[in-house]
XYZ file of C-alpha atoms in Angstrom:
83
model
C -92.694 73.439 -47.910
C -92.492 71.345 -44.671
C -92.633 73.270 -41.052
C -91.834 72.348 -37.605
C -93.300 73.976 -34.921
C -91.941 74.468 -30.919
C -94.358 75.839 -28.787
C -93.230 76.920 -25.036
C -96.061 77.476 -22.851
C -94.305 79.725 -20.415
C -92.923 82.072 -22.870
C -89.144 81.445 -22.204
C -88.052 80.054 -25.624
C -84.582 79.344 -26.776
C -82.700 82.180 -28.613
C -79.680 80.935 -30.127
C -77.227 77.547 -30.860
C -75.941 77.151 -27.424
C -77.835 74.969 -24.691
C -77.729 78.431 -22.326
C -79.435 80.860 -24.794
C -82.703 81.353 -24.045
C -84.895 84.550 -23.945
C -88.415 86.075 -23.102
C -90.040 85.511 -26.380
C -89.994 89.485 -26.257
C -86.591 89.262 -26.873
C -86.335 86.526 -29.333
C -84.032 87.260 -32.047
C -84.418 85.139 -35.244
C -80.909 84.483 -37.236
C -82.677 83.605 -40.062
C -85.573 84.717 -42.369
C -86.818 81.172 -42.040
C -87.501 80.812 -38.263
C -89.758 82.776 -36.675
C -91.861 83.412 -33.836
C -95.549 83.604 -34.142
C -98.311 83.505 -31.313
C -100.834 80.844 -30.402
C -102.832 79.809 -28.314
C -101.121 78.017 -26.333
C -97.601 80.114 -26.228
C -95.003 81.666 -28.682
C -94.383 79.258 -30.869
C -90.936 78.931 -33.070
C -91.647 78.234 -36.228
C -88.964 76.243 -38.681
C -89.671 76.565 -42.468
C -87.885 74.253 -44.711
C -87.469 71.126 -42.322
C -87.488 67.213 -43.686
C -91.018 66.914 -42.194
C -93.919 68.644 -40.822
C -94.086 68.328 -37.291
C -95.656 70.502 -33.912
C -94.445 70.001 -30.496
C -95.292 71.595 -27.504
C -93.674 72.315 -24.185
C -94.232 73.735 -20.786
C -90.535 75.148 -20.939
C -87.202 75.020 -22.430
C -86.141 72.345 -19.959
C -89.084 70.212 -20.484
C -87.947 70.284 -24.194
C -84.345 69.491 -23.456
C -85.852 66.478 -21.067
C -88.314 65.080 -23.611
C -86.612 65.354 -26.627
C -82.989 65.657 -26.293
C -82.287 64.473 -30.114
C -84.841 66.862 -31.113
C -83.715 69.738 -29.160
C -79.929 69.277 -30.324
C -81.640 69.604 -33.787
C -83.446 72.698 -32.501
C -79.751 74.329 -32.040
C -78.423 73.530 -35.156
C -80.790 75.379 -36.751
C -79.345 78.628 -35.249
C -75.935 77.570 -36.510
C -74.138 79.821 -39.016
C -74.890 78.309 -42.658
């Protein structure tokens, strides 16, 4: 199974299907079993299981994610949409 990880150094993480849905990592609520929050040496990491390929991303903030990887950010938000 493939996994994609998204690490957020500042501890604020995306928390839903909308761009405005952000939260402190302590308030993160996963909508599905295949999306988890894990600790890492660089900051909280959201792990998505079952992705097409294995990727690891590290960002200073959610804004950094939006600016540097807009297509990946859209894909990330889609993981939170109802299935």
